[in-house]
């Protein structure tokens, strides 16, 4: 299984936005995280000004070995081209090895373990398991008529291991009017905090019996 993560950095080697990045480190996990490749993108800088689309497509060619790209901000045309090319995009304010571990958990380890477990269940239960997944919604479900929603990410990703947390939650945030969203999950997704901050949403976190419960509301709802 490939577990490479592309990290966008500026000239000071700090985490950067897509347009400000001048260097990309490719991290790969063996026993520890190591930089296995460095890509300088200064030679593509002219395309930032003249043609952001071609710049992004040229970068995609250099990042075929990766599944996940992390930076401080990835928006607009680059965002849509990278998503269409199949990349998982993570945003964070700063870089750390802990961030890499969180991304690895969310996009590599958990989906792989879930896929293996699902395969074993399918082999053991046959059509009964297939029928059971039909009752698990891939998106948050309403709890009441006051626009409060809930989703069990653990159950959803067990039933649909091909779905990342972004694929599950981003359509909801973009298309649904809601007062609150309660999320049960095995870990706090690394991209979520910075995304919620950009969208003027707030999140409280509690943990019990190894399960995180996230309560997400609009800032105006907290007063």
Coordinates of N, CA and C in Angstrom, one line a residue:
X1 N 0.8 -1.2 0.0 CA 0.0 0.0 0.0 C 0.9 1.2 0.0
X2 N 0.7 2.2 -0.9 CA 1.4 3.4 -0.9 C 0.8 4.3 0.2
X3 N 1.8 5.0 0.9 CA 1.3 5.8 2.0 C 2.0 7.2 1.9
X4 N 2.2 7.7 0.7 CA 3.0 8.9 0.5 C 2.0 10.1 0.7
X5 N 2.6 11.2 1.3 CA 1.8 12.4 1.5 C 2.7 13.6 1.0
X6 N 2.1 14.4 0.1 CA 2.7 15.6 -0.4 C 2.5 16.8 0.4
X7 N 3.5 17.5 0.9 CA 3.4 18.6 1.8 C 3.9 19.9 1.0
X8 N 3.0 20.9 0.9 CA 3.3 22.1 0.3 C 4.1 23.0 1.2
X9 N 5.2 23.5 0.8 CA 6.1 24.4 1.7 C 6.5 25.6 0.9
X10 N 6.8 26.7 1.7 CA 7.3 27.9 1.1 C 8.8 28.0 1.2
X11 N 9.4 29.1 0.9 CA 10.8 29.2 0.9 C 11.5 29.0 2.2
X12 N 10.7 29.3 3.3 CA 11.2 29.1 4.7 C 10.9 27.7 5.1
X13 N 10.4 26.8 4.2 CA 10.1 25.5 4.5 C 9.0 25.3 5.6
X14 N 8.0 26.3 5.6 CA 6.9 26.2 6.4 C 5.7 25.9 5.5
X15 N 4.7 25.3 6.2 CA 3.5 24.8 5.4 C 2.9 26.0 4.7
X16 N 2.5 25.8 3.4 CA 2.1 27.0 2.6 C 0.8 26.6 1.8
X17 N 0.2 27.7 1.3 CA -1.0 27.5 0.4 C -0.5 27.0 -0.9
X18 N -1.5 26.6 -1.7 CA -1.1 26.1 -3.1 C -0.4 27.1 -3.9
X19 N -0.8 28.4 -3.9 CA -0.2 29.4 -4.7 C 1.1 29.9 -4.2
X20 N 1.3 29.8 -2.9 CA 2.6 30.3 -2.3 C 3.7 29.2 -2.2
X21 N 3.3 28.0 -2.5 CA 4.3 26.9 -2.3 C 5.4 27.0 -3.4
X22 N 6.7 26.8 -3.0 CA 7.8 26.8 -3.9 C 8.5 25.4 -3.8
X23 N 8.1 24.6 -2.9 CA 8.8 23.3 -2.7 C 7.7 22.3 -2.2
X24 N 7.9 21.1 -2.6 CA 7.0 20.0 -2.1 C 7.8 18.9 -1.6
X25 N 7.6 18.5 -0.3 CA 8.2 17.3 0.2 C 7.3 16.2 0.2
X26 N 7.8 15.0 -0.3 CA 7.0 13.8 -0.4 C 7.4 13.0 0.8
X27 N 6.5 12.8 1.8 CA 6.8 12.0 3.0 C 6.3 10.6 2.8
X28 N 7.0 9.6 3.3 CA 6.6 8.2 3.2 C 6.9 7.6 4.5
X29 N 5.9 6.7 5.0 CA 6.0 6.1 6.3 C 6.6 4.7 6.1
X30 N 7.7 4.5 6.8 CA 8.2 3.1 7.0 C 8.1 2.8 8.5
X31 N 9.1 2.8 9.2 CA 9.0 2.8 10.7 C 8.7 4.2 11.2
X32 N 9.3 5.2 10.5 CA 9.1 6.6 10.8 C 8.8 7.3 9.5
X33 N 8.3 8.5 9.6 CA 8.1 9.4 8.4 C 9.5 9.9 7.9
X34 N 9.7 9.8 6.6 CA 10.9 10.3 6.0 C 10.6 11.0 4.7
X35 N 11.4 12.0 4.4 CA 11.2 12.7 3.1 C 11.9 11.8 2.0
X36 N 11.2 11.3 1.1 CA 11.7 10.4 0.1 C 11.9 11.1 -1.3
X37 N 11.3 12.3 -1.4 CA 11.4 13.0 -2.6 C 11.2 14.5 -2.4
X38 N 11.9 15.4 -3.1 CA 11.7 16.8 -3.0 C 11.4 17.3 -4.4
X39 N 10.4 18.1 -4.6 CA 10.0 18.7 -5.9 C 10.1 20.2 -5.8
X40 N 10.9 20.8 -6.5 CA 11.0 22.3 -6.6 C 10.0 22.7 -7.7
X41 N 9.1 23.6 -7.4 CA 8.1 24.1 -8.4 C 8.3 25.5 -8.7
X42 N 9.5 26.1 -8.5 CA 9.8 27.4 -8.9 C 9.8 27.5 -10.4
X43 N 10.2 26.4 -11.1 CA 10.2 26.4 -12.6 C 8.8 26.5 -13.2
X44 N 7.8 26.2 -12.3 CA 6.4 26.3 -12.8 C 5.7 27.6 -12.4
X45 N 6.5 28.5 -11.7 CA 5.9 29.7 -11.1 C 5.2 30.6 -12.2
X46 N 5.8 30.7 -13.4 CA 5.3 31.6 -14.4 C 3.8 31.2 -14.7
X47 N 3.5 29.9 -14.6 CA 2.2 29.5 -15.0 C 1.1 29.9 -13.9
X48 N 1.6 30.3 -12.7 CA 0.7 30.7 -11.7 C 0.0 32.0 -12.2
X49 N 0.9 32.9 -12.8 CA 0.4 34.2 -13.2 C -0.4 34.1 -14.5
X50 N 0.0 33.2 -15.4 CA -0.5 33.2 -16.8 C -1.6 32.2 -16.9
X51 N -1.5 31.0 -16.3 CA -2.4 30.0 -16.5 C -2.4 29.0 -15.3
X52 N -3.3 29.2 -14.4 CA -3.3 28.4 -13.2 C -3.7 27.0 -13.5
X53 N -4.5 26.8 -14.5 CA -4.9 25.5 -14.9 C -3.8 24.6 -15.3
X54 N -3.0 25.2 -16.3 CA -1.8 24.4 -16.8 C -0.8 24.2 -15.7
X55 N -0.6 25.2 -14.8 CA 0.3 25.0 -13.6 C -0.2 23.8 -12.8
X56 N -1.5 23.7 -12.5 CA -2.0 22.6 -11.7 C -1.8 21.3 -12.4
X57 N -2.1 21.3 -13.7 CA -2.0 20.0 -14.4 C -0.6 19.5 -14.5
X58 N 0.4 20.5 -14.6 CA 1.8 20.1 -14.6 C 2.2 19.6 -13.3
X59 N 1.7 20.1 -12.2 CA 2.0 19.7 -10.9 C 1.4 18.3 -10.6
X60 N 0.2 18.0 -11.2 CA -0.4 16.7 -11.0 C 0.5 15.6 -11.6
X61 N 1.1 15.9 -12.7 CA 2.1 15.0 -13.4 C 3.2 14.6 -12.4
X62 N 3.6 15.6 -11.6 CA 4.8 15.4 -10.7 C 4.4 14.7 -9.4
X63 N 3.1 14.6 -9.2 CA 2.6 14.0 -7.9 C 1.8 12.7 -8.1
X64 N 2.1 12.0 -9.1 CA 1.3 10.8 -9.4 C 1.5 9.7 -8.3
X65 N 2.6 9.9 -7.6 CA 2.9 8.9 -6.6 C 2.1 9.0 -5.3
X66 N 1.4 10.2 -5.2 CA 0.8 10.5 -3.9 C -0.7 10.4 -4.0
X67 N -1.4 10.2 -2.9 CA -2.8 10.2 -2.8 C -3.3 11.4 -2.1
X68 N -2.5 12.0 -1.2 CA -2.9 13.1 -0.3 C -2.0 14.2 -0.4
X69 N -2.5 15.5 -0.5 CA -1.8 16.7 -0.6 C -2.2 17.6 0.6
X70 N -1.2 18.1 1.3 CA -1.6 18.9 2.5 C -0.9 20.3 2.4
X71 N -1.7 21.4 2.7 CA -1.2 22.7 2.6 C -2.1 23.6 3.5
X72 N -1.8 24.9 3.6 CA -2.6 25.7 4.5 C -3.9 26.1 3.8
X73 N -3.9 26.2 2.5 CA -5.1 26.6 1.7 C -5.1 26.1 0.3
X74 N -6.1 25.4 -0.1 CA -6.2 24.9 -1.5 C -7.6 25.2 -2.0
X75 N -7.7 26.2 -2.9 CA -9.1 26.7 -3.3 C -9.1 26.9 -4.8
X76 N -10.3 27.2 -5.3 CA -10.5 27.6 -6.7 C -10.2 26.5 -7.7
X77 N -9.6 26.9 -8.8 CA -9.3 26.0 -9.9 C -8.4 24.8 -9.5
X78 N -7.4 25.1 -8.7 CA -6.5 24.0 -8.3 C -7.3 22.9 -7.5
X79 N -8.2 23.4 -6.6 CA -9.0 22.5 -5.8 C -9.8 21.5 -6.7
X80 N -10.5 22.1 -7.6 CA -11.4 21.3 -8.4 C -10.6 20.3 -9.4
X81 N -9.4 20.8 -9.9 CA -8.6 19.9 -10.7 C -8.0 18.8 -9.9
X82 N -7.5 19.1 -8.7 CA -6.9 18.0 -7.9 C -8.0 17.0 -7.4
X83 N -9.1 17.5 -7.0 CA -10.2 16.6 -6.6 C -10.6 15.7 -7.8
X84 N -10.7 16.3 -9.0 CA -11.1 15.5 -10.1 C -10.1 14.5 -10.5
X85 N -8.8 14.8 -10.2 CA -7.7 13.8 -10.5 C -7.6 12.7 -9.4
X86 N -8.5 12.8 -8.4 CA -8.5 11.8 -7.4 C -7.7 12.0 -6.1
X87 N -7.2 13.2 -5.9 CA -6.4 13.5 -4.7 C -7.3 13.8 -3.5
X88 N -6.8 13.5 -2.3 CA -7.4 13.9 -1.1 C -6.7 15.2 -0.6
X89 N -7.4 16.3 -0.4 CA -6.8 17.5 0.0 C -7.0 17.8 1.5
X90 N -5.9 18.1 2.2 CA -6.0 18.4 3.6 C -5.5 19.8 3.8
X91 N -6.1 20.6 4.7 CA -5.7 21.9 5.0 C -5.4 22.0 6.5
X92 N -4.3 22.6 6.9 CA -3.9 22.8 8.3 C -3.1 24.1 8.4
X93 N -3.1 24.7 9.6 CA -2.4 26.0 9.8 C -0.9 25.8 9.9
X94 N -0.4 24.6 10.4 CA 1.0 24.4 10.6 C 1.3 22.9 10.3
X95 N 2.5 22.6 10.1 CA 3.0 21.3 9.8 C 3.6 20.6 11.0
X96 N 3.4 19.3 11.2 CA 4.0 18.6 12.3 C 3.9 17.1 11.9
X97 N 4.8 16.3 12.6 CA 4.7 14.9 12.4 C 3.4 14.3 12.9
X98 N 2.8 14.9 13.9 CA 1.5 14.5 14.4 C 0.4 14.7 13.3
X99 N 0.5 15.8 12.5 CA -0.4 16.0 11.4 C -0.3 14.8 10.4
X100 N 1.0 14.4 10.1 CA 1.2 13.3 9.2 C 0.5 12.1 9.7
X101 N 0.6 11.8 11.0 CA 0.0 10.6 11.6 C -1.5 10.7 11.5
X102 N -2.1 11.9 11.7 CA -3.5 12.0 11.7 C -4.0 11.8 10.2
X103 N -3.3 12.3 9.3 CA -3.7 12.1 7.9 C -3.5 10.6 7.5
X104 N -2.4 10.0 7.9 CA -2.2 8.6 7.7 C -3.4 7.8 8.2
X105 N -3.8 8.1 9.4 CA -4.9 7.3 10.1 C -6.2 7.5 9.2
X106 N -6.5 8.7 8.8 CA -7.7 9.0 8.1 C -7.8 8.5 6.7
X107 N -6.7 8.6 6.0 CA -6.7 8.3 4.6 C -6.0 7.0 4.2
X108 N -5.3 6.4 5.0 CA -4.6 5.1 4.7 C -4.9 4.0 5.6
X109 N -4.6 4.1 6.9 CA -4.7 3.0 7.8 C -6.1 2.6 8.0
X110 N -7.0 3.5 8.4 CA -8.4 3.1 8.7 C -9.1 2.6 7.5
X111 N -9.0 3.2 6.3 CA -9.7 2.7 5.1 C -9.2 1.3 4.8
X112 N -7.8 1.0 4.9 CA -7.3 -0.3 4.6 C -7.8 -1.3 5.6
X113 N -7.8 -1.0 6.9 CA -8.3 -2.0 7.9 C -9.8 -2.2 7.7
X114 N -10.5 -1.2 7.4 CA -11.9 -1.3 7.2 C -12.2 -2.2 6.0
X115 N -11.5 -2.0 4.9 CA -11.7 -2.8 3.7 C -11.4 -4.2 3.9
X116 N -10.3 -4.5 4.7 CA -10.0 -5.9 5.0 C -11.1 -6.6 5.8
X117 N -11.6 -5.8 6.8 CA -12.6 -6.3 7.7 C -13.9 -6.5 6.9
X118 N -14.2 -5.6 6.0 CA -15.4 -5.8 5.2 C -15.3 -7.0 4.3
X119 N -14.1 -7.2 3.8 CA -14.0 -8.4 2.9 C -14.2 -9.7 3.7
X120 N -13.7 -9.7 4.9 CA -13.9 -10.9 5.8 C -15.4 -11.1 6.1
X121 N -16.0 -10.0 6.4 CA -17.5 -10.1 6.7 C -18.3 -10.5 5.5
X122 N -17.9 -10.0 4.3 CA -18.6 -10.4 3.1 C -18.4 -11.9 2.8
X123 N -17.2 -12.4 3.0 CA -16.9 -13.8 2.8 C -17.7 -14.7 3.8
X124 N -17.9 -14.1 5.0 CA -18.5 -14.9 6.1 C -20.0 -14.8 6.1
X125 N -20.5 -13.6 5.6 CA -22.0 -13.4 5.7 C -22.7 -13.3 4.4
X126 N -21.9 -13.2 3.3 CA -22.6 -13.2 2.0 C -23.6 -12.0 1.9
X127 N -24.7 -12.4 1.3 CA -25.7 -11.3 1.0 C -26.3 -10.6 2.2
X128 N -26.2 -11.3 3.4 CA -26.8 -10.6 4.6 C -26.0 -9.4 4.9
X129 N -24.7 -9.4 4.7 CA -23.9 -8.1 4.9 C -24.3 -7.1 3.9
X130 N -24.4 -7.4 2.7 CA -24.8 -6.5 1.6 C -26.1 -5.8 2.0
X131 N -27.1 -6.6 2.5 CA -28.3 -6.0 2.8 C -28.2 -5.1 4.0
X132 N -27.3 -5.3 4.9 CA -27.2 -4.5 6.1 C -26.7 -3.1 5.8
X133 N -25.8 -3.0 4.8 CA -25.2 -1.7 4.4 C -26.3 -0.8 3.8
X134 N -27.3 -1.4 3.2 CA -28.4 -0.5 2.6 C -29.1 0.4 3.7
X135 N -29.0 0.0 4.9 CA -29.6 0.8 6.0 C -28.7 1.9 6.6
X136 N -27.5 2.0 6.1 CA -26.5 3.0 6.6 C -26.4 4.1 5.6
X137 N -26.8 5.3 6.0 CA -26.8 6.5 5.2 C -25.4 6.9 5.0
X138 N -25.0 7.4 3.8 CA -23.7 7.9 3.5 C -23.6 9.3 3.9
X139 N -24.6 10.0 4.3 CA -24.6 11.4 4.7 C -25.3 11.6 6.0
X140 N -25.1 12.7 6.7 CA -25.8 12.9 8.0 C -27.3 12.8 7.8
X141 N -28.0 12.3 8.9 CA -29.4 12.2 8.9 C -30.0 13.2 9.8
X142 N -31.2 13.7 9.6 CA -31.9 14.7 10.5 C -32.4 14.0 11.7
X143 N -32.2 14.6 12.9 CA -32.6 14.1 14.2 C -34.0 14.6 14.5
X144 N -34.4 15.8 14.0 CA -35.6 16.4 14.3 C -36.0 17.4 13.2
X145 N -37.0 18.2 13.4 CA -37.4 19.2 12.5 C -36.7 20.6 12.7
X146 N -35.8 20.6 13.6 CA -35.1 21.8 14.0 C -33.7 21.9 13.3
X147 N -33.5 21.1 12.3 CA -32.3 21.1 11.5 C -31.1 20.6 12.2
X148 N -31.3 19.7 13.2 CA -30.2 19.1 13.9 C -29.9 17.7 13.2
X149 N -28.6 17.4 12.9 CA -28.2 16.2 12.2 C -27.2 15.4 12.9
X150 N -27.1 14.1 12.5 CA -26.2 13.2 13.1 C -25.6 12.3 12.1
X151 N -24.3 11.9 12.3 CA -23.7 10.8 11.5 C -22.8 10.0 12.3
X152 N -22.8 8.7 12.1 CA -21.8 7.8 12.7 C -20.8 7.5 11.7
X153 N -19.6 8.2 11.7 CA -18.6 8.0 10.7 C -18.0 6.6 10.8
X154 N -18.0 6.1 12.0 CA -17.4 4.7 12.1 C -18.2 3.7 11.3
X155 N -19.5 3.8 11.5 CA -20.4 2.9 10.8 C -20.4 3.1 9.3
X156 N -20.3 4.4 8.9 CA -20.4 4.7 7.4 C -19.1 4.2 6.8
X157 N -17.9 4.5 7.4 CA -16.7 4.0 6.7 C -16.5 2.5 6.8
X158 N -17.1 1.9 7.8 CA -17.1 0.4 7.8 C -17.9 -0.1 6.6
X159 N -19.1 0.5 6.4 CA -19.9 0.0 5.3 C -19.4 0.4 3.9
X160 N -18.8 1.6 3.9 CA -18.3 2.1 2.6 C -16.8 2.6 2.7
X161 N -15.9 1.7 2.8 CA -14.5 2.0 3.1 C -13.8 2.9 2.0
X162 N -14.5 3.0 0.8 CA -13.9 3.8 -0.2 C -14.2 5.3 0.0
X163 N -15.0 5.6 1.0 CA -15.4 7.0 1.2 C -14.6 7.6 2.3
X164 N -13.9 8.7 2.0 CA -13.1 9.4 3.0 C -14.0 10.3 3.8
X165 N -13.5 10.9 4.8 CA -14.3 11.8 5.7 C -14.7 13.1 4.8
X166 N -13.8 13.5 4.0 CA -14.2 14.7 3.1 C -15.3 14.4 2.2
X167 N -15.3 13.2 1.6 CA -16.3 12.8 0.6 C -17.7 12.7 1.3
X168 N -17.6 12.4 2.6 CA -18.9 12.2 3.4 C -19.4 13.6 3.9
X169 N -18.5 14.4 4.4 CA -19.0 15.6 5.1 C -19.0 16.9 4.2
X170 N -18.1 17.0 3.3 CA -18.1 18.3 2.5 C -19.4 18.5 1.7
X171 N -20.0 17.5 1.1 CA -21.3 17.8 0.4 C -22.4 18.3 1.4
X172 N -22.4 17.7 2.6 CA -23.3 18.1 3.6 C -23.1 19.6 3.9
X173 N -21.9 20.0 4.2 CA -21.6 21.4 4.6 C -22.0 22.3 3.5
X174 N -21.8 21.9 2.2 CA -22.0 22.8 1.1 C -23.5 22.9 0.7
X175 N -24.3 21.9 1.0 CA -25.6 21.8 0.4 C -26.7 21.8 1.4
X176 N -26.4 21.7 2.7 CA -27.4 21.5 3.7 C -27.5 22.7 4.7
X177 N -28.7 23.2 4.9 CA -29.0 24.2 6.0 C -29.1 23.4 7.3
X178 N -28.3 23.7 8.3 CA -28.4 22.9 9.5 C -28.1 23.8 10.7
X179 N -28.6 23.4 11.8 CA -28.4 24.1 13.1 C -27.2 23.5 13.8
X180 N -27.2 22.2 13.9 CA -26.1 21.4 14.5 C -25.8 20.1 13.8
X181 N -24.6 19.6 13.9 CA -24.3 18.3 13.4 C -23.5 17.6 14.4
X182 N -23.9 16.4 14.8 CA -23.2 15.6 15.8 C -22.6 14.5 15.0
X183 N -21.3 14.3 15.2 CA -20.5 13.3 14.5 C -19.8 12.3 15.5
X184 N -20.0 11.1 15.4 CA -19.3 10.0 16.1 C -18.2 9.5 15.2
X185 N -16.9 9.5 15.7 CA -15.8 9.1 14.9 C -14.7 8.5 15.7
X186 N -13.8 7.8 15.1 CA -12.7 7.1 15.8 C -11.5 8.1 16.1
X187 N -11.5 9.2 15.3 CA -10.5 10.2 15.5 C -11.0 11.5 14.9
X188 N -10.4 12.6 15.3 CA -10.7 13.9 14.7 C -10.0 14.1 13.4
X189 N -10.8 14.3 12.4 CA -10.2 14.4 11.0 C -9.2 15.6 10.9
X190 N -8.0 15.5 10.4 CA -7.0 16.5 10.4 C -7.4 17.8 9.6
X191 N -8.2 17.7 8.6 CA -8.6 18.8 7.8 C -9.8 19.6 8.4
X192 N -10.5 19.0 9.4 CA -11.8 19.6 9.7 C -11.7 20.9 10.5
X193 N -10.8 21.0 11.4 CA -10.7 22.2 12.2 C -10.5 23.5 11.4
X194 N -9.5 23.5 10.5 CA -9.2 24.6 9.7 C -10.4 24.9 8.7
X195 N -11.0 23.9 8.2 CA -12.2 24.1 7.3 C -13.3 24.8 8.1
X196 N -13.6 24.3 9.3 CA -14.7 24.9 10.0 C -14.4 26.3 10.4
X197 N -13.2 26.6 10.7 CA -12.8 28.0 11.0 C -13.1 28.9 9.8
X198 N -12.8 28.4 8.6 CA -13.0 29.2 7.4 C -14.5 29.5 7.2
X199 N -15.3 28.5 7.5 CA -16.7 28.6 7.3 C -17.5 29.2 8.5
X200 N -16.8 29.7 9.4 CA -17.4 30.3 10.6 C -18.2 29.3 11.4
X201 N -17.7 28.1 11.5 CA -18.4 27.1 12.3 C -17.5 26.8 13.5
X202 N -18.2 26.3 14.6 CA -17.4 26.0 15.8 C -17.6 24.5 16.1
X203 N -16.7 23.9 16.8 CA -16.7 22.5 17.1 C -16.3 22.3 18.6
X204 N -17.1 21.5 19.3 CA -16.7 21.0 20.6 C -16.5 19.5 20.5
X205 N -15.5 19.0 21.3 CA -15.1 17.6 21.2 C -15.2 17.0 22.5
X206 N -15.7 15.8 22.6 CA -15.7 14.9 23.8 C -15.3 13.5 23.4
X207 N -14.8 12.8 24.4 CA -14.4 11.4 24.1 C -14.8 10.5 25.2
X208 N -15.3 9.3 24.8 CA -15.7 8.3 25.7 C -15.6 6.9 25.1
X209 N -15.0 6.0 25.8 CA -14.9 4.6 25.3 C -14.3 4.5 24.0
X210 N -13.3 5.4 23.7 CA -12.5 5.3 22.5 C -13.2 6.0 21.3
X211 N -14.3 6.6 21.5 CA -15.1 7.2 20.4 C -15.2 8.7 20.7
X212 N -14.8 9.5 19.6 CA -14.9 10.9 19.7 C -16.3 11.4 19.3
X213 N -16.9 12.3 20.0 CA -18.1 12.9 19.6 C -17.9 14.4 19.3
X214 N -18.2 14.8 18.1 CA -18.0 16.2 17.6 C -19.3 16.9 17.5
X215 N -19.5 18.0 18.1 CA -20.7 18.8 17.9 C -20.4 20.1 17.2
X216 N -20.9 20.2 16.0 CA -20.6 21.3 15.1 C -21.8 22.2 14.9
X217 N -21.6 23.5 15.2 CA -22.7 24.5 15.1 C -22.1 25.8 14.4
X218 N -23.0 26.6 14.0 CA -22.6 28.0 13.5 C -22.3 28.8 14.7
X219 N -21.4 29.8 14.5 CA -21.0 30.7 15.6 C -22.2 31.4 16.2
X220 N -23.2 31.8 15.4 CA -24.3 32.5 16.0 C -25.1 31.6 16.9
X221 N -25.0 30.3 16.8 CA -25.8 29.4 17.6 C -25.3 29.2 19.0
X222 N -24.1 29.7 19.2 CA -23.4 29.5 20.5 C -23.8 30.6 21.5
X223 N -24.4 31.6 21.1 CA -24.8 32.7 22.0 C -26.1 32.5 22.7

